[in-house]
Amino acid sequence: MSNLLEIGMITKTHGLKGMMKATSYLVGKSPIKEGDELIIVQNSQNIPWIARAFIAKRGHFFLKLEGIDTVETAQKLIGASVWLSKDRLSPLEEGEYYWADLIGLGVVTETGELLGQIEEIFPTGSNDVYVCRNAGTERFLPGRVDVVKEIDLVKKLMVVRLPAGM
């Protein structure tokens, strides 16, 4: 699923005709339109579906899939993740990355000290925070240019300068 990006998770049904509500992982303008193919991942199965409606709201979206026409059918997809081909997304600016590309990167300091691996990311409003774990140690690294010095997706490595006191 390297060419796919997780864009949300179905959390509940909406109405009686198969519409679903999902938590959105998208930022900015929605790239989804009617007729686009989405991949729904549930119980380790990747199932392609055609979007019949997609309404983005702040922090969530409403989704109608072809063939899902009842609340009972939609309920079976609660908890499933929603994925989209990356080629449907706008190109990223220099120095921008998808979270999915950063999770799993090894993290080292400028002096070569291994800090661990990025295991999760969360937004704070001013910047993202990278959760770096290594053998029971957990560090919260701010995603700022004064901390993150280099990201190499090919080498799967992030080089950081730790703020004073870390």
PDB file of C-alpha atoms in Angstrom:
ATOM      1  CA  MET A   1       0.000   0.000   0.000  1.00  0.00           C
ATOM      2  CA  SER A   2       2.964   2.272  -0.594  1.00  0.00           C
ATOM      3  CA  ASN A   3       1.086   4.341  -3.186  1.00  0.00           C
ATOM      4  CA  LEU A   4      -1.883   4.761  -0.857  1.00  0.00           C
ATOM      5  CA  LEU A   5      -2.473   7.283   1.895  1.00  0.00           C
ATOM      6  CA  GLU A   6      -4.845   6.767   4.808  1.00  0.00           C
ATOM      7  CA  ILE A   7      -7.294   9.673   4.770  1.00  0.00           C
ATOM      8  CA  GLY A   8      -9.697   8.733   7.541  1.00  0.00           C
ATOM      9  CA  MET A   9     -11.595   6.210   9.631  1.00  0.00           C
ATOM     10  CA  ILE A  10     -15.316   5.481   9.456  1.00  0.00           C
ATOM     11  CA  THR A  11     -16.823   6.202  12.873  1.00  0.00           C
ATOM     12  CA  LYS A  12     -20.588   5.949  12.443  1.00  0.00           C
ATOM     13  CA  THR A  13     -23.491   5.942  10.046  1.00  0.00           C
ATOM     14  CA  HIS A  14     -25.300   9.102   8.988  1.00  0.00           C
ATOM     15  CA  GLY A  15     -28.935   8.801   8.007  1.00  0.00           C
ATOM     16  CA  LEU A  16     -30.713   5.732   6.701  1.00  0.00           C
ATOM     17  CA  LYS A  17     -29.416   5.468   3.118  1.00  0.00           C
ATOM     18  CA  GLY A  18     -25.844   4.294   3.654  1.00  0.00           C
ATOM     19  CA  MET A  19     -24.057   7.602   4.285  1.00  0.00           C
ATOM     20  CA  MET A  20     -21.183   7.317   6.764  1.00  0.00           C
ATOM     21  CA  LYS A  21     -19.246   9.785   8.912  1.00  0.00           C
ATOM     22  CA  ALA A  22     -15.467   9.463   9.177  1.00  0.00           C
ATOM     23  CA  THR A  23     -12.722  11.142  11.160  1.00  0.00           C
ATOM     24  CA  SER A  24     -10.594  12.951   8.577  1.00  0.00           C
ATOM     25  CA  TYR A  25      -6.801  12.884   8.378  1.00  0.00           C
ATOM     26  CA  LEU A  26      -6.854  15.353   5.484  1.00  0.00           C
ATOM     27  CA  VAL A  27      -5.671  18.937   5.804  1.00  0.00           C
ATOM     28  CA  GLY A  28      -6.842  21.577   3.364  1.00  0.00           C
ATOM     29  CA  LYS A  29      -9.057  21.163   0.326  1.00  0.00           C
ATOM     30  CA  SER A  30     -10.508  17.703  -0.248  1.00  0.00           C
ATOM     31  CA  PRO A  31      -9.113  15.787  -3.244  1.00  0.00           C
ATOM     32  CA  ILE A  32     -12.122  13.416  -3.429  1.00  0.00           C
ATOM     33  CA  LYS A  33     -14.925  13.725  -5.945  1.00  0.00           C
ATOM     34  CA  GLU A  34     -17.789  11.526  -7.073  1.00  0.00           C
ATOM     35  CA  GLY A  35     -16.531   8.560  -9.078  1.00  0.00           C
ATOM     36  CA  ASP A  36     -13.124   8.352  -7.378  1.00  0.00           C
ATOM     37  CA  GLU A  37     -11.926   4.968  -6.218  1.00  0.00           C
ATOM     38  CA  LEU A  38     -11.248   4.627  -2.504  1.00  0.00           C
ATOM     39  CA  ILE A  39      -9.842   1.622  -0.698  1.00  0.00           C
ATOM     40  CA  ILE A  40     -11.631   0.556   2.464  1.00  0.00           C
ATOM     41  CA  VAL A  41      -9.414  -1.511   4.768  1.00  0.00           C
ATOM     42  CA  GLN A  42     -11.164  -3.720   7.290  1.00  0.00           C
ATOM     43  CA  ASN A  43     -10.066  -6.985   8.901  1.00  0.00           C
ATOM     44  CA  SER A  44      -6.859  -6.998   6.813  1.00  0.00           C
ATOM     45  CA  GLN A  45      -8.870  -6.824   3.589  1.00  0.00           C
ATOM     46  CA  ASN A  46      -8.396  -4.022   1.045  1.00  0.00           C
ATOM     47  CA  ILE A  47     -11.660  -3.492  -0.817  1.00  0.00           C
ATOM     48  CA  PRO A  48     -12.003  -0.927  -3.638  1.00  0.00           C
ATOM     49  CA  TRP A  49     -15.184   1.177  -3.601  1.00  0.00           C
ATOM     50  CA  ILE A  50     -16.418   4.034  -5.781  1.00  0.00           C
ATOM     51  CA  ALA A  51     -17.294   7.275  -3.987  1.00  0.00           C
ATOM     52  CA  ARG A  52     -20.834   8.456  -4.765  1.00  0.00           C
ATOM     53  CA  ALA A  53     -20.684  11.429  -2.390  1.00  0.00           C
ATOM     54  CA  PHE A  54     -17.926  13.021  -0.325  1.00  0.00           C
ATOM     55  CA  ILE A  55     -18.570  16.057   1.864  1.00  0.00           C
ATOM     56  CA  ALA A  56     -15.581  17.395   3.790  1.00  0.00           C
ATOM     57  CA  LYS A  57     -16.140  19.203   7.067  1.00  0.00           C
ATOM     58  CA  ARG A  58     -13.633  20.387   9.623  1.00  0.00           C
ATOM     59  CA  GLY A  59     -12.093  17.300  11.205  1.00  0.00           C
ATOM     60  CA  HIS A  60     -14.375  14.790   9.487  1.00  0.00           C
ATOM     61  CA  PHE A  61     -16.108  13.905   6.240  1.00  0.00           C
ATOM     62  CA  PHE A  62     -19.333  12.288   5.116  1.00  0.00           C
ATOM     63  CA  LEU A  63     -18.980   9.473   2.628  1.00  0.00           C
ATOM     64  CA  LYS A  64     -21.407   7.562   0.409  1.00  0.00           C
ATOM     65  CA  LEU A  65     -20.079   4.509  -1.422  1.00  0.00           C
ATOM     66  CA  GLU A  66     -21.558   2.791  -4.444  1.00  0.00           C
ATOM     67  CA  GLY A  67     -23.529  -0.266  -3.311  1.00  0.00           C
ATOM     68  CA  ILE A  68     -23.908   0.862   0.307  1.00  0.00           C
ATOM     69  CA  ASP A  69     -27.564   1.875   0.372  1.00  0.00           C
ATOM     70  CA  THR A  70     -28.817   1.014   3.858  1.00  0.00           C
ATOM     71  CA  VAL A  71     -27.834   1.911   7.383  1.00  0.00           C
ATOM     72  CA  GLU A  72     -27.375  -1.791   8.127  1.00  0.00           C
ATOM     73  CA  THR A  73     -24.808  -2.190   5.315  1.00  0.00           C
ATOM     74  CA  ALA A  74     -23.016   1.005   6.335  1.00  0.00           C
ATOM     75  CA  GLN A  75     -22.797  -0.176   9.978  1.00  0.00           C
ATOM     76  CA  LYS A  76     -20.614  -3.091   8.852  1.00  0.00           C
ATOM     77  CA  LEU A  77     -17.912  -0.583   7.794  1.00  0.00           C
ATOM     78  CA  ILE A  78     -17.671   1.249  11.130  1.00  0.00           C
ATOM     79  CA  GLY A  79     -14.038   1.112  12.262  1.00  0.00           C
ATOM     80  CA  ALA A  80     -12.683   0.616   8.732  1.00  0.00           C
ATOM     81  CA  SER A  81      -9.966   2.918   7.436  1.00  0.00           C
ATOM     82  CA  VAL A  82     -10.320   4.887   4.198  1.00  0.00           C
ATOM     83  CA  TRP A  83      -7.389   5.097   1.783  1.00  0.00           C
ATOM     84  CA  LEU A  84      -6.751   7.063  -1.415  1.00  0.00           C
ATOM     85  CA  SER A  85      -4.115   6.806  -4.125  1.00  0.00           C
ATOM     86  CA  LYS A  86      -1.388   9.438  -3.545  1.00  0.00           C
ATOM     87  CA  ASP A  87      -1.530  10.480  -7.191  1.00  0.00           C
ATOM     88  CA  ARG A  88      -4.976  12.016  -6.477  1.00  0.00           C
ATOM     89  CA  LEU A  89      -3.365  14.486  -4.052  1.00  0.00           C
ATOM     90  CA  SER A  90      -1.784  17.826  -4.896  1.00  0.00           C
ATOM     91  CA  PRO A  91       2.014  17.749  -5.040  1.00  0.00           C
ATOM     92  CA  LEU A  92       3.696  18.674  -1.779  1.00  0.00           C
ATOM     93  CA  GLU A  93       5.857  21.749  -1.406  1.00  0.00           C
ATOM     94  CA  GLU A  94       9.590  21.383  -0.762  1.00  0.00           C
ATOM     95  CA  GLY A  95      10.092  20.286   2.840  1.00  0.00           C
ATOM     96  CA  GLU A  96       6.519  18.984   3.276  1.00  0.00           C
ATOM     97  CA  TYR A  97       5.809  15.326   3.991  1.00  0.00           C
ATOM     98  CA  TYR A  98       2.855  13.067   4.561  1.00  0.00           C
ATOM     99  CA  TRP A  99       2.685  11.741   8.112  1.00  0.00           C
ATOM    100  CA  ALA A 100       2.545   8.220   6.701  1.00  0.00           C
ATOM    101  CA  ASP A 101       5.975   8.787   5.137  1.00  0.00           C
ATOM    102  CA  LEU A 102       7.482   9.973   8.442  1.00  0.00           C
ATOM    103  CA  ILE A 103       6.140   7.253  10.718  1.00  0.00           C
ATOM    104  CA  GLY A 104       8.786   4.552  10.977  1.00  0.00           C
ATOM    105  CA  LEU A 105      11.761   6.812  10.249  1.00  0.00           C
ATOM    106  CA  GLY A 106      14.822   6.299  12.414  1.00  0.00           C
ATOM    107  CA  VAL A 107      15.805   9.398  14.399  1.00  0.00           C
ATOM    108  CA  VAL A 108      19.401  10.407  15.139  1.00  0.00           C
ATOM    109  CA  THR A 109      20.970  13.551  16.524  1.00  0.00           C
ATOM    110  CA  GLU A 110      23.436  15.622  14.494  1.00  0.00           C
ATOM    111  CA  THR A 111      26.203  13.877  16.455  1.00  0.00           C
ATOM    112  CA  GLY A 112      24.904  10.428  15.419  1.00  0.00           C
ATOM    113  CA  GLU A 113      23.204   9.371  18.662  1.00  0.00           C
ATOM    114  CA  LEU A 114      20.296   7.020  17.909  1.00  0.00           C
ATOM    115  CA  LEU A 115      17.118   8.293  19.566  1.00  0.00           C
ATOM    116  CA  GLY A 116      14.710   5.714  18.190  1.00  0.00           C
ATOM    117  CA  GLN A 117      11.936   5.653  15.654  1.00  0.00           C
ATOM    118  CA  ILE A 118       8.952   7.895  14.933  1.00  0.00           C
ATOM    119  CA  GLU A 119       5.916   5.887  16.000  1.00  0.00           C
ATOM    120  CA  GLU A 120       3.193   8.510  15.931  1.00  0.00           C
ATOM    121  CA  ILE A 121       2.560  12.156  15.140  1.00  0.00           C
ATOM    122  CA  PHE A 122       0.018  14.596  16.496  1.00  0.00           C
ATOM    123  CA  PRO A 123      -0.794  18.220  15.695  1.00  0.00           C
ATOM    124  CA  THR A 124      -0.656  20.945  18.341  1.00  0.00           C
ATOM    125  CA  GLY A 125      -1.761  23.965  16.341  1.00  0.00           C
ATOM    126  CA  SER A 126       1.631  25.633  16.107  1.00  0.00           C
ATOM    127  CA  ASN A 127       3.556  22.564  14.916  1.00  0.00           C
ATOM    128  CA  ASP A 128       3.329  18.789  14.720  1.00  0.00           C
ATOM    129  CA  VAL A 129       4.927  16.693  17.446  1.00  0.00           C
ATOM    130  CA  TYR A 130       6.818  13.513  16.543  1.00  0.00           C
ATOM    131  CA  VAL A 131       6.688  10.748  19.140  1.00  0.00           C
ATOM    132  CA  CYS A 132      10.061   8.981  19.048  1.00  0.00           C
ATOM    133  CA  ARG A 133      10.432   5.711  20.960  1.00  0.00           C
ATOM    134  CA  ASN A 134      13.419   3.495  21.680  1.00  0.00           C
ATOM    135  CA  ALA A 135      13.577   0.625  24.202  1.00  0.00           C
ATOM    136  CA  GLY A 136      11.067   2.086  26.632  1.00  0.00           C
ATOM    137  CA  THR A 137      12.251   5.679  26.176  1.00  0.00           C
ATOM    138  CA  GLU A 138       9.827   8.158  24.676  1.00  0.00           C
ATOM    139  CA  ARG A 139      10.653  11.641  23.396  1.00  0.00           C
ATOM    140  CA  PHE A 140       8.311  14.264  22.018  1.00  0.00           C
ATOM    141  CA  LEU A 141      10.101  16.163  19.258  1.00  0.00           C
ATOM    142  CA  PRO A 142       8.586  19.384  17.927  1.00  0.00           C
ATOM    143  CA  GLY A 143       8.342  19.397  14.130  1.00  0.00           C
ATOM    144  CA  ARG A 144      10.118  22.739  13.754  1.00  0.00           C
ATOM    145  CA  VAL A 145      13.004  23.733  11.469  1.00  0.00           C
ATOM    146  CA  ASP A 146      15.233  24.502  14.460  1.00  0.00           C
ATOM    147  CA  VAL A 147      14.818  20.871  15.637  1.00  0.00           C
ATOM    148  CA  VAL A 148      14.383  18.809  12.449  1.00  0.00           C
ATOM    149  CA  LYS A 149      17.547  19.339  10.416  1.00  0.00           C
ATOM    150  CA  GLU A 150      17.152  16.709   7.716  1.00  0.00           C
ATOM    151  CA  ILE A 151      14.615  14.190   6.487  1.00  0.00           C
ATOM    152  CA  ASP A 152      15.794  11.485   4.107  1.00  0.00           C
ATOM    153  CA  LEU A 153      12.935   9.261   2.995  1.00  0.00           C
ATOM    154  CA  VAL A 154      15.259   7.063   0.931  1.00  0.00           C
ATOM    155  CA  LYS A 155      17.497   6.303   3.933  1.00  0.00           C
ATOM    156  CA  LYS A 156      14.412   6.350   6.217  1.00  0.00           C
ATOM    157  CA  LEU A 157      16.162   8.738   8.566  1.00  0.00           C
ATOM    158  CA  MET A 158      15.455  12.015  10.376  1.00  0.00           C
ATOM    159  CA  VAL A 159      18.334  14.067  11.786  1.00  0.00           C
ATOM    160  CA  VAL A 160      17.476  16.344  14.703  1.00  0.00           C
ATOM    161  CA  ARG A 161      19.065  18.922  16.980  1.00  0.00           C
ATOM    162  CA  LEU A 162      17.614  18.454  20.431  1.00  0.00           C
ATOM    163  CA  PRO A 163      16.382  21.618  22.139  1.00  0.00           C
ATOM    164  CA  ALA A 164      18.194  22.601  25.341  1.00  0.00           C
ATOM    165  CA  GLY A 165      16.995  20.495  28.246  1.00  0.00           C
ATOM    166  CA  MET A 166      16.057  17.436  26.215  1.00  0.00           C
TER     167      MET A 166
END
